[in-house]
Tab-separated table of C-alpha atoms in Angstrom:
chain	number	residue	atom	x	y	z
A	1	MET	CA	105.089	103.975	68.377
A	2	SER	CA	102.693	101.401	66.898
A	3	PRO	CA	102.998	98.423	66.930
A	4	HIS	CA	105.255	98.764	69.978
A	5	PRO	CA	103.520	99.098	73.371
A	6	PHE	CA	102.961	102.637	74.590
A	7	THR	CA	102.002	103.357	78.205
A	8	LEU	CA	99.990	106.420	79.174
A	9	ARG	CA	99.990	107.265	82.857
A	10	THR	CA	96.905	109.210	83.852
A	11	PHE	CA	97.476	112.535	85.597
A	12	ASP	CA	99.627	112.097	88.689
A	13	LEU	CA	98.879	115.410	90.338
A	14	GLY	CA	99.618	116.131	93.972
A	15	GLY	CA	102.513	115.351	96.269
A	16	ASP	CA	105.507	117.186	94.828
A	17	LYS	CA	103.535	118.244	91.731
A	18	VAL	CA	102.278	121.818	91.475
A	19	LEU	CA	98.506	121.726	91.690
A	20	GLY	CA	97.343	124.657	93.776
A	21	LEU	CA	95.681	122.524	96.453
A	22	GLU	CA	96.587	123.617	99.952
A	23	GLU	CA	97.150	120.454	101.986
A	24	GLU	CA	99.084	119.992	105.195
A	25	ASN	CA	100.613	116.733	103.951
A	26	PRO	CA	100.167	116.512	100.171
A	27	PHE	CA	102.004	113.180	99.877
A	28	LEU	CA	99.219	111.605	101.925
A	29	GLY	CA	96.485	113.742	100.435
A	30	LEU	CA	94.392	114.080	97.299
A	31	ARG	CA	96.785	112.920	94.615
A	32	GLY	CA	97.042	110.434	91.755
A	33	VAL	CA	93.947	108.336	91.117
A	34	ARG	CA	92.304	109.735	94.261
A	35	LEU	CA	92.133	113.170	92.705
A	36	LEU	CA	90.952	111.806	89.363
A	37	LEU	CA	88.097	109.880	90.967
A	38	ALA	CA	87.149	112.947	93.005
A	39	GLU	CA	87.271	115.101	89.852
A	40	ARG	CA	85.836	112.521	87.441
A	41	GLN	CA	85.655	114.926	84.507
A	42	LEU	CA	89.455	115.087	84.486
A	43	LEU	CA	89.692	111.297	84.362
A	44	GLU	CA	86.887	110.887	81.823
A	45	THR	CA	88.410	113.447	79.458
A	46	GLN	CA	91.814	111.795	79.575
A	47	LEU	CA	90.441	108.256	79.188
A	48	ARG	CA	88.251	109.283	76.249
A	49	ALA	CA	91.256	110.831	74.522
A	50	ALA	CA	93.208	107.629	75.136
A	51	VAL	CA	90.440	105.434	73.698
A	52	ARG	CA	90.145	107.623	70.605
A	53	ALA	CA	93.903	107.704	70.041
A	54	ASN	CA	94.491	103.999	70.634
A	55	PRO	CA	95.576	102.121	67.474
A	56	GLY	CA	95.750	98.904	69.498
A	57	ASN	CA	99.083	99.284	71.276
A	58	LEU	CA	98.095	101.724	74.052
A	59	ARG	CA	98.139	100.818	77.741
A	60	VAL	CA	96.653	103.044	80.458
A	61	MET	CA	98.274	103.127	83.900
A	62	LEU	CA	96.635	104.486	87.061
A	63	PRO	CA	98.969	106.146	89.605
A	64	MET	CA	98.864	106.088	93.406
A	65	VAL	CA	96.441	103.167	93.686
A	66	SER	CA	95.870	102.108	97.290
A	67	ASP	CA	92.671	100.044	97.081
A	68	PRO	CA	91.063	97.645	94.561
A	69	GLY	CA	87.888	99.726	94.629
A	70	GLU	CA	89.721	102.570	92.911
A	71	VAL	CA	90.724	100.265	90.057
A	72	ARG	CA	87.209	98.860	89.677
A	73	GLU	CA	85.747	102.354	89.441
A	74	ALA	CA	88.294	103.535	86.867
A	75	ALA	CA	88.026	100.296	84.865
A	76	GLU	CA	84.235	100.581	84.700
A	77	LEU	CA	84.538	104.139	83.409
A	78	LEU	CA	87.116	103.056	80.807
A	79	ARG	CA	84.857	100.255	79.535
A	80	LYS	CA	81.884	102.636	79.392
A	81	ILE	CA	83.850	105.168	77.337
A	82	ALA	CA	85.147	102.452	74.997
A	83	ARG	CA	81.575	101.281	74.339
A	84	GLU	CA	80.462	104.837	73.642
A	85	GLU	CA	83.338	105.350	71.217
A	86	GLY	CA	82.853	101.966	69.577
A	87	LYS	CA	86.475	101.031	70.171
A	88	GLU	CA	88.439	98.504	72.177
A	89	ALA	CA	89.422	99.619	75.670
A	90	PRO	CA	93.183	99.956	76.195
A	91	ARG	CA	94.847	97.479	78.516
A	92	LEU	CA	94.660	98.774	82.101
A	93	GLY	CA	97.469	98.689	84.642
A	94	ILE	CA	98.429	100.356	87.902
A	95	MET	CA	101.348	101.961	89.645
A	96	VAL	CA	102.327	100.211	92.873
A	97	GLU	CA	103.642	103.001	95.053
A	98	VAL	CA	102.119	102.493	98.493
A	99	PRO	CA	102.396	99.537	100.902
A	100	SER	CA	98.657	98.783	100.794
A	101	ALA	CA	98.900	98.103	97.045
A	102	VAL	CA	101.767	95.665	97.679
A	103	PHE	CA	99.795	93.690	100.244
A	104	MET	CA	96.608	93.759	98.136
A	105	ALA	CA	98.515	92.349	95.153
A	106	PRO	CA	96.372	89.200	94.735
A	107	GLU	CA	93.163	91.236	94.590
A	108	LEU	CA	94.656	93.879	92.313
A	109	ALA	CA	96.140	91.255	89.999
A	110	GLY	CA	92.650	90.078	89.173
A	111	LEU	CA	91.699	93.544	87.927
A	112	VAL	CA	94.660	94.614	85.774
A	113	GLY	CA	96.887	93.468	82.940
A	114	PHE	CA	100.142	94.767	84.391
A	115	MET	CA	101.669	96.433	87.456
A	116	SER	CA	104.489	98.960	87.519
A	117	VAL	CA	106.353	99.573	90.768
A	118	GLY	CA	107.115	103.234	91.390
A	119	THR	CA	110.240	102.770	93.493
A	120	ASN	CA	110.623	106.460	94.309
A	121	ASP	CA	107.334	106.755	96.167
A	122	LEU	CA	107.309	103.176	97.443
A	123	THR	CA	110.675	103.756	99.116
A	124	GLN	CA	109.419	106.989	100.630
A	125	TYR	CA	106.292	105.400	102.080
A	126	ILE	CA	107.917	102.185	103.323
A	127	LEU	CA	110.789	103.989	105.038
A	128	ALA	CA	108.686	106.988	106.141
A	129	VAL	CA	111.295	109.312	104.646
A	130	ASP	CA	110.644	112.542	102.767
A	131	ARG	CA	113.476	112.534	100.240
A	132	GLN	CA	113.066	116.297	99.798
A	133	ASN	CA	113.713	116.912	103.508
A	134	PHE	CA	117.465	117.363	103.931
A	135	ARG	CA	117.251	116.358	107.599
A	136	VAL	CA	116.195	112.805	106.772
A	137	SER	CA	116.978	112.407	103.063
A	138	HIS	CA	120.125	110.408	103.921
A	139	LEU	CA	117.782	107.648	105.153
A	140	TYR	CA	116.117	107.378	101.733
A	141	ASP	CA	117.516	104.338	99.900
A	142	SER	CA	115.633	102.182	97.393
A	143	LEU	CA	118.081	99.316	97.991
A	144	HIS	CA	116.912	99.032	101.591
A	145	PRO	CA	116.009	95.373	102.256
A	146	ALA	CA	112.472	96.397	103.266
A	147	VAL	CA	111.887	97.877	99.804
A	148	LEU	CA	113.354	94.856	98.034
A	149	ARG	CA	111.285	92.476	100.157
A	150	ALA	CA	108.164	94.440	99.240
A	151	VAL	CA	108.985	94.092	95.529
A	152	ASP	CA	109.634	90.377	95.997
A	153	TYR	CA	106.279	89.940	97.780
A	154	LEU	CA	104.507	91.744	94.960
A	155	VAL	CA	106.107	89.568	92.274
A	156	GLN	CA	105.235	86.403	94.208
A	157	LYS	CA	101.616	87.434	94.798
A	158	ALA	CA	100.899	88.986	91.383
A	159	GLN	CA	99.503	85.668	90.103
A	160	GLY	CA	101.372	85.800	86.809
A	161	VAL	CA	100.521	89.424	86.044
A	162	GLU	CA	103.502	91.244	84.548
A	163	VAL	CA	105.408	93.287	87.146
A	164	GLU	CA	107.511	96.146	85.820
A	165	VAL	CA	109.511	98.857	87.547
A	166	CYS	CA	109.774	102.543	86.849
A	167	GLY	CA	111.614	104.906	89.113
A	168	GLU	CA	115.230	105.783	89.678
A	169	LEU	CA	116.171	102.333	90.966
A	170	ALA	CA	115.693	100.806	87.507
A	171	SER	CA	118.258	103.233	86.057
A	172	ASP	CA	120.931	102.215	88.582
A	173	PRO	CA	123.034	99.197	87.485
A	174	LEU	CA	122.973	97.755	91.003
A	175	GLY	CA	119.245	98.396	91.255
A	176	ALA	CA	118.560	96.833	87.861
A	177	ALA	CA	120.439	93.692	88.859
A	178	ALA	CA	118.516	93.468	92.128
A	179	LEU	CA	115.166	93.921	90.396
A	180	LEU	CA	115.909	91.264	87.778
A	181	ALA	CA	116.951	88.886	90.557
A	182	LEU	CA	113.566	89.473	92.187
A	183	GLY	CA	111.748	88.457	89.004
A	184	VAL	CA	110.762	91.868	87.642
A	185	SER	CA	109.984	91.451	83.947
A	186	ALA	CA	110.574	94.961	82.547
A	187	LEU	CA	112.483	98.087	83.528
A	188	SER	CA	111.639	101.664	82.630
A	189	ILE	CA	115.012	103.351	82.237
A	190	ALA	CA	116.062	106.980	81.877
A	191	PRO	CA	117.638	107.393	78.396
A	192	PRO	CA	121.093	108.458	79.688
A	193	SER	CA	121.308	105.191	81.667
A	194	PHE	CA	120.255	102.871	78.861
A	195	LEU	CA	123.688	101.702	77.702
A	196	SER	CA	125.027	101.060	81.211
A	197	ILE	CA	121.900	99.095	82.182
A	198	LYS	CA	122.034	97.118	78.922
A	199	LYS	CA	125.666	96.216	79.630
A	200	THR	CA	124.756	95.112	83.158
A	201	ILE	CA	121.934	92.879	81.926
A	202	LEU	CA	124.025	91.301	79.163
A	203	ASN	CA	126.693	90.370	81.710
A	204	LEU	CA	124.247	88.584	84.028
A	205	ARG	CA	123.188	84.940	83.894
A	206	ILE	CA	119.917	83.497	85.180
A	207	GLU	CA	121.891	81.141	87.441
A	208	ASP	CA	123.678	84.100	89.039
A	209	LEU	CA	120.394	85.905	89.648
A	210	ARG	CA	118.821	82.968	91.485
A	211	GLY	CA	121.620	82.957	94.052
A	212	LEU	CA	121.651	86.726	94.223
A	213	LYS	CA	117.990	86.919	95.222
A	214	GLU	CA	118.467	84.907	98.418
A	215	LYS	CA	121.472	86.974	99.429
A	216	ILE	CA	119.936	90.426	98.961
A	217	LEU	CA	116.653	89.470	100.607
A	218	GLY	CA	118.594	88.185	103.603
A	219	ALA	CA	120.676	91.352	103.947
A	220	GLY	CA	120.296	93.536	107.011
A	221	SER	CA	120.944	96.936	105.455
A	222	ALA	CA	121.167	98.828	102.184
A	223	GLU	CA	124.938	98.941	102.582
A	224	GLU	CA	125.074	95.156	102.798
A	225	VAL	CA	122.852	94.865	99.713
A	226	ARG	CA	125.272	97.095	97.818
A	227	ARG	CA	128.268	95.029	98.847
A	228	ILE	CA	126.540	91.852	97.674
A	229	LEU	CA	125.553	93.384	94.342
A	230	LYS	CA	128.976	94.914	93.683
A	231	SER	CA	130.621	91.581	94.380
A	232	ALA	CA	128.216	89.824	92.016
A	233	LEU	CA	128.759	92.351	89.214
């Protein structure tokens, strides 16, 4: 991939991932960076491999961050390993997947080089909806105004740090348009959706996006957001 940027997400175990831990509510349990900091050898092994493999284009992204202290601890370990290996530490970023990370954006922005919004989990936690539970899965919608307002808040409070999006919303033409209107700088897109998203972006103008932002943030439901976006596209 060199010289193009390559992002390595550290192990995101837990939640819907098979791990073998018996937890009553795994989505609120020991997962993502929490598990890696509890089992530091896992994190240290992966970070050391990343430092050794880095030709200068590697970025490391921590999942499921909920507190700046987690980032400080992981960043200190990364710097320590880089010194031991005599190499430059990869650029460090985080996944923004829980509401606390959104509202701690100013503090987190001072610790990282980029942020990537995981819309799948963020939607789940903001709306308190388990998308794998058929009884409530119809309530799961990443175009819900509450989710979009959270992304907008993050972009506004990120203090110039690059805000990206990965998750299914970025691979939806309506979602991609909404995210660009909110000021998101990069989208991580599933390969089958690439051409449709590219077409959507090429057909949008900056002037259109500025007006679109106010409308979707003022919407009262996901259905209204969709109507606004479909009309704009």
